[in-house]
Tab-separated table of C-alpha atoms and ligand atoms in Angstrom:
chain	number	residue	atom	x	y	z
A	1075	MET	CA	0.000	0.000	0.000
A	1076	GLU	CA	1.544	3.243	-1.143
A	1077	ILE	CA	1.509	6.121	1.378
A	1078	LEU	CA	2.055	9.707	0.255
A	1079	SER	CA	4.236	11.471	2.841
A	1080	SER	CA	3.249	15.005	3.912
A	1081	PHE	CA	-0.182	14.555	2.349
A	1082	ILE	CA	-2.954	15.541	4.781
A	1083	VAL	CA	-6.603	14.757	4.026
A	1084	PHE	CA	-9.616	16.253	5.786
A	1085	GLU	CA	-12.883	14.340	5.657
A	1086	GLY	CA	-16.333	14.697	7.141
A	1087	LEU	CA	-20.011	14.985	6.298
A	1088	ASP	CA	-21.314	18.045	4.446
A	1089	GLY	CA	-21.336	20.843	7.024
A	1090	ALA	CA	-18.801	19.073	9.290
A	1091	GLY	CA	-16.342	21.973	9.099
A	1092	THR	CA	-13.488	20.577	6.989
A	1093	THR	CA	-13.201	23.720	4.857
A	1094	THR	CA	-12.797	26.035	7.869
A	1095	GLN	CA	-10.239	23.762	9.482
A	1096	ILE	CA	-8.134	23.239	6.382
A	1097	ARG	CA	-8.010	27.008	5.853
A	1098	ASN	CA	-6.922	27.579	9.448
A	1099	LEU	CA	-4.154	25.016	9.124
A	1100	ALA	CA	-3.036	26.694	5.902
A	1101	LYS	CA	-2.892	30.053	7.740
A	1102	TYR	CA	-0.694	28.445	10.378
A	1103	TYR	CA	1.718	27.145	7.727
A	1104	GLU	CA	1.681	30.548	6.037
A	1105	VAL	CA	2.665	32.323	9.260
A	1106	ASN	CA	5.378	29.747	9.882
A	1107	GLY	CA	6.826	30.044	6.412
A	1108	ARG	CA	6.112	26.428	5.439
A	1109	ARG	CA	5.700	25.429	1.828
A	1110	TYR	CA	2.133	24.189	1.495
A	1111	HIS	CA	-0.585	23.690	-1.028
A	1112	ILE	CA	-4.300	23.611	-0.244
A	1113	THR	CA	-6.659	21.777	-2.563
A	1114	ASN	CA	-10.048	20.087	-2.659
A	1115	GLU	CA	-12.260	17.526	-4.351
A	1116	PRO	CA	-14.266	17.869	-6.476
A	1117	THR	CA	-11.489	19.938	-8.081
A	1118	SER	CA	-11.831	23.034	-10.248
A	1119	SER	CA	-10.830	21.062	-13.369
A	1120	PRO	CA	-13.363	20.563	-16.189
A	1121	ILE	CA	-14.246	17.163	-14.677
A	1122	GLY	CA	-14.711	18.690	-11.219
A	1123	THR	CA	-16.808	21.479	-12.702
A	1124	LEU	CA	-19.108	18.935	-14.314
A	1125	ILE	CA	-19.429	17.142	-10.948
A	1126	ARG	CA	-20.473	20.431	-9.286
A	1127	GLN	CA	-23.170	20.913	-11.942
A	1128	ILE	CA	-24.479	17.443	-11.125
A	1129	LEU	CA	-24.435	18.216	-7.379
A	1130	GLN	CA	-26.379	21.408	-8.056
A	1131	LYS	CA	-28.891	19.329	-10.036
A	1132	LYS	CA	-28.203	21.326	-13.227
A	1133	VAL	CA	-27.014	18.197	-15.023
A	1134	MET	CA	-28.593	14.778	-14.469
A	1135	THR	CA	-26.741	11.484	-14.608
A	1136	THR	CA	-26.663	8.092	-12.901
A	1137	PRO	CA	-24.977	7.293	-9.571
A	1138	ASP	CA	-22.466	5.026	-11.352
A	1139	ALA	CA	-21.546	7.695	-13.914
A	1140	LEU	CA	-21.049	10.199	-11.084
A	1141	ALA	CA	-18.814	7.693	-9.261
A	1142	TYR	CA	-16.636	7.323	-12.380
A	1143	LEU	CA	-16.427	11.101	-12.668
A	1144	TYR	CA	-15.242	11.464	-9.071
A	1145	ALA	CA	-12.594	8.792	-9.722
A	1146	ALA	CA	-11.491	10.494	-12.953
A	1147	ASP	CA	-11.310	13.867	-11.207
A	1148	ARG	CA	-9.200	12.258	-8.463
A	1149	SER	CA	-6.814	10.590	-10.910
A	1150	ASP	CA	-6.170	13.950	-12.570
A	1151	HIS	CA	-5.911	15.641	-9.157
A	1152	LEU	CA	-3.181	13.190	-8.149
A	1153	TYR	CA	-1.253	12.645	-11.342
A	1154	ASN	CA	-1.658	15.742	-13.504
A	1155	PRO	CA	1.922	16.273	-14.711
A	1156	ASP	CA	1.657	20.040	-14.323
A	1157	HIS	CA	-0.041	20.572	-10.960
A	1158	GLY	CA	-0.930	17.103	-9.612
A	1159	ILE	CA	-0.613	16.292	-5.898
A	1160	THR	CA	2.276	13.851	-6.478
A	1161	ARG	CA	4.143	16.538	-8.388
A	1162	LEU	CA	3.611	19.107	-5.602
A	1163	LEU	CA	4.706	16.623	-2.938
A	1164	SER	CA	7.854	15.755	-4.841
A	1165	ASP	CA	8.633	19.482	-4.987
A	1166	GLY	CA	8.712	19.443	-1.166
A	1167	SER	CA	5.336	21.004	-0.451
A	1168	ILE	CA	2.922	19.886	2.276
A	1169	VAL	CA	-0.357	19.141	0.483
A	1170	MET	CA	-3.723	19.392	2.271
A	1171	SER	CA	-6.873	18.200	0.569
A	1172	ASP	CA	-10.461	18.884	1.536
A	1173	ARG	CA	-11.812	15.361	0.710
A	1174	TYR	CA	-10.199	12.411	-1.082
A	1175	PHE	CA	-11.170	8.837	-1.979
A	1176	TYR	CA	-12.685	8.264	1.483
A	1177	SER	CA	-15.520	10.539	0.343
A	1178	SER	CA	-16.186	8.333	-2.678
A	1179	ILE	CA	-16.285	5.158	-0.596
A	1180	ALA	CA	-18.560	6.869	1.952
A	1181	TYR	CA	-20.955	8.685	-0.410
A	1182	GLN	CA	-21.015	6.656	-3.640
A	1183	SER	CA	-21.331	3.308	-1.828
A	1184	VAL	CA	-24.757	4.387	-0.603
A	1185	GLU	CA	-26.179	4.095	-4.122
A	1186	CYS	CA	-23.612	2.036	-6.053
A	1187	ASP	CA	-22.047	-1.371	-5.651
A	1188	ARG	CA	-19.364	-1.095	-2.955
A	1189	ASP	CA	-16.924	-3.371	-4.808
A	1190	LEU	CA	-17.166	-1.193	-7.905
A	1191	ILE	CA	-16.463	1.957	-5.872
A	1192	GLU	CA	-13.485	0.351	-4.148
A	1193	ARG	CA	-12.130	-0.987	-7.437
A	1194	ILE	CA	-12.146	2.413	-9.163
A	1195	ASN	CA	-10.661	4.121	-6.116
A	1196	ARG	CA	-7.389	2.277	-5.661
A	1197	PHE	CA	-5.333	5.386	-5.045
A	1198	PRO	CA	-2.391	5.849	-2.686
A	1199	SER	CA	-3.195	6.678	0.936
A	1200	PRO	CA	-2.365	9.987	2.613
A	1201	GLU	CA	0.060	9.975	5.536
A	1202	PHE	CA	-2.516	11.834	7.661
A	1203	LEU	CA	-6.285	11.537	7.731
A	1204	ILE	CA	-8.306	13.965	9.844
A	1205	PHE	CA	-11.965	13.073	10.262
A	1206	ILE	CA	-14.102	15.867	11.642
A	1207	ASP	CA	-16.907	14.044	13.327
A	1208	THR	CA	-20.003	16.211	13.430
A	1209	PRO	CA	-23.392	14.596	14.111
A	1210	VAL	CA	-25.808	14.466	11.171
A	1211	ASP	CA	-28.387	16.724	12.866
A	1212	GLU	CA	-25.763	19.406	13.516
A	1213	CYS	CA	-24.556	19.147	9.887
A	1214	MET	CA	-28.117	19.532	8.619
A	1215	ALA	CA	-28.648	22.585	10.866
A	1216	ARG	CA	-25.459	24.177	9.488
A	1217	ILE	CA	-26.481	23.437	5.883
A	1218	GLU	CA	-29.901	25.060	6.560
A	1219	LYS	CA	-28.236	28.100	8.147
A	1220	ARG	CA	-25.878	28.489	5.189
A	1221	GLY	CA	-28.974	28.891	2.994
A	1222	GLY	CA	-29.013	28.491	-0.775
A	1223	GLU	CA	-30.145	25.499	-2.750
A	1224	LYS	CA	-29.651	22.079	-1.202
A	1225	GLU	CA	-27.164	19.906	-3.081
A	1226	LEU	CA	-27.704	16.317	-4.158
A	1227	PHE	CA	-26.482	14.677	-0.934
A	1228	ASP	CA	-27.777	17.204	1.623
A	1229	ARG	CA	-30.362	14.908	3.195
A	1230	ALA	CA	-30.279	13.590	6.783
A	1231	GLY	CA	-31.192	10.001	5.868
A	1232	PHE	CA	-28.476	9.895	3.220
A	1233	LEU	CA	-25.839	11.447	5.484
A	1234	ARG	CA	-26.547	8.829	8.182
A	1235	LEU	CA	-25.610	6.094	5.730
A	1236	VAL	CA	-22.550	8.093	4.624
A	1237	ARG	CA	-21.436	8.361	8.254
A	1238	GLU	CA	-21.688	4.575	8.698
A	1239	ASN	CA	-19.568	4.102	5.571
A	1240	TYR	CA	-16.962	6.515	6.935
A	1241	MET	CA	-16.809	4.660	10.266
A	1242	ARG	CA	-16.290	1.350	8.526
A	1243	GLN	CA	-13.325	2.784	6.624
A	1244	LEU	CA	-11.766	4.403	9.688
A	1245	ASP	CA	-11.828	1.005	11.427
A	1246	ALA	CA	-9.853	-0.633	8.623
A	1247	LEU	CA	-7.158	1.837	7.617
A	1248	PRO	CA	-3.884	0.429	6.337
A	1249	GLU	CA	-0.815	0.663	8.518
A	1250	GLY	CA	1.063	3.921	8.035
A	1251	VAL	CA	-2.006	6.145	7.818
A	1252	HIS	CA	-2.180	8.345	10.917
A	1253	LEU	CA	-5.776	9.027	11.884
A	1254	LEU	CA	-7.285	11.795	13.984
A	1255	VAL	CA	-10.998	11.727	14.735
A	1256	VAL	CA	-11.977	15.066	16.196
A	1257	ASP	CA	-15.321	16.155	17.648
A	1258	GLY	CA	-16.718	18.687	15.180
A	1259	THR	CA	-18.949	20.290	17.823
A	1260	ALA	CA	-15.999	21.231	20.066
A	1261	GLY	CA	-15.718	24.761	18.627
A	1262	ILE	CA	-13.513	26.041	15.821
A	1263	ASP	CA	-10.502	26.919	18.006
A	1264	ASP	CA	-10.563	23.663	19.954
A	1265	VAL	CA	-10.740	21.598	16.779
A	1266	GLU	CA	-7.853	23.613	15.357
A	1267	ARG	CA	-5.775	22.991	18.488
A	1268	SER	CA	-6.446	19.241	18.259
A	1269	VAL	CA	-5.379	19.196	14.617
A	1270	ARG	CA	-2.144	21.028	15.411
A	1271	SER	CA	-1.219	18.819	18.353
A	1272	PHE	CA	-1.898	15.760	16.214
A	1273	LEU	CA	0.505	16.947	13.501
A	1274	ALA	CA	3.166	18.553	15.716
A	1275	PRO	CA	5.063	15.330	16.604
A	1276	PHE	CA	5.601	14.828	12.880
A	1277	SER	CA	7.013	18.350	12.524
A	1278	LEU	CA	4.027	19.379	10.437
B	695	TYD	P1	-18.084	19.531	-0.541
B	695	TYD	O1	-16.800	19.339	0.161
B	695	TYD	O2	-19.306	19.584	0.286
B	695	TYD	O3	-18.006	20.803	-1.449
B	695	TYD	P2	-18.498	22.265	-1.140
B	695	TYD	O4	-18.914	22.356	0.300
B	695	TYD	O5	-17.293	23.084	-1.412
B	695	TYD	O6	-19.617	22.479	-2.108
B	695	TYD	O7	-18.195	18.352	-1.598
B	695	TYD	C1	-19.203	18.303	-2.503
B	695	TYD	C2	-20.074	17.079	-2.364
B	695	TYD	O8	-19.512	15.993	-3.086
B	695	TYD	C3	-20.311	16.589	-0.954
B	695	TYD	O9	-21.698	16.316	-0.832
B	695	TYD	C4	-19.572	15.297	-0.894
B	695	TYD	C5	-19.602	14.820	-2.297
B	695	TYD	N1	-18.496	13.921	-2.688
B	695	TYD	C6	-18.800	12.625	-3.061
B	695	TYD	O10	-19.952	12.192	-3.002
B	695	TYD	N2	-17.783	11.810	-3.480
B	695	TYD	C7	-16.499	12.229	-3.572
B	695	TYD	O11	-15.611	11.454	-3.971
B	695	TYD	C8	-16.205	13.591	-3.195
B	695	TYD	C9	-14.799	14.107	-3.298
B	695	TYD	C10	-17.240	14.407	-2.755
């Protein structure tokens, strides 16, 4: 199992707070003069843009087709010769991603065959996985508060199944992946402190 050193992935349900936390960690690296790169999935590539249109219900497709798109977006995200994650890591940057293949296993497995999703998501593991664990009801309240149109997966019943799929993955991580599960209701500063003390022993 290949592990990508200095690659940090944030995962959680919609509304869990991954975007806030990844930005705060990036600010910390900025202040400390570390070389870092912050990124997310779906990406801003043409494939990622198509995925966002599907999530916003502007384009319709099937769950399987969407799963293949996420996997294609991820392959480009990792291996694009110009700006791919592996390229950035080999240039000595810390790379932080808001979501990675764990999202596909958690979300797409609800509607698609789990074996298919696992098969098309055989990508290298990150060295660090941070799961922000925010209860479904709290996530739904935050999504409501944010306003705007609900996206494809913003439903409590769906997110409960997604959470179960996340938990199953966290219980079976390969050796070499360092996991932090942090309580997403603890408050922004407390979560940030937990993330930092988790990474500090690794000089990150
Ligand atoms: P999200 O991080 O919520 O994007 P944003 O908040 O910036 O709009 O991700 C978009 C949605 O895509 C979210 O519902 C999770 C879902 N998703 C999958 O279903 N599979 C995947 O592989 C990824 C990366 C995301």
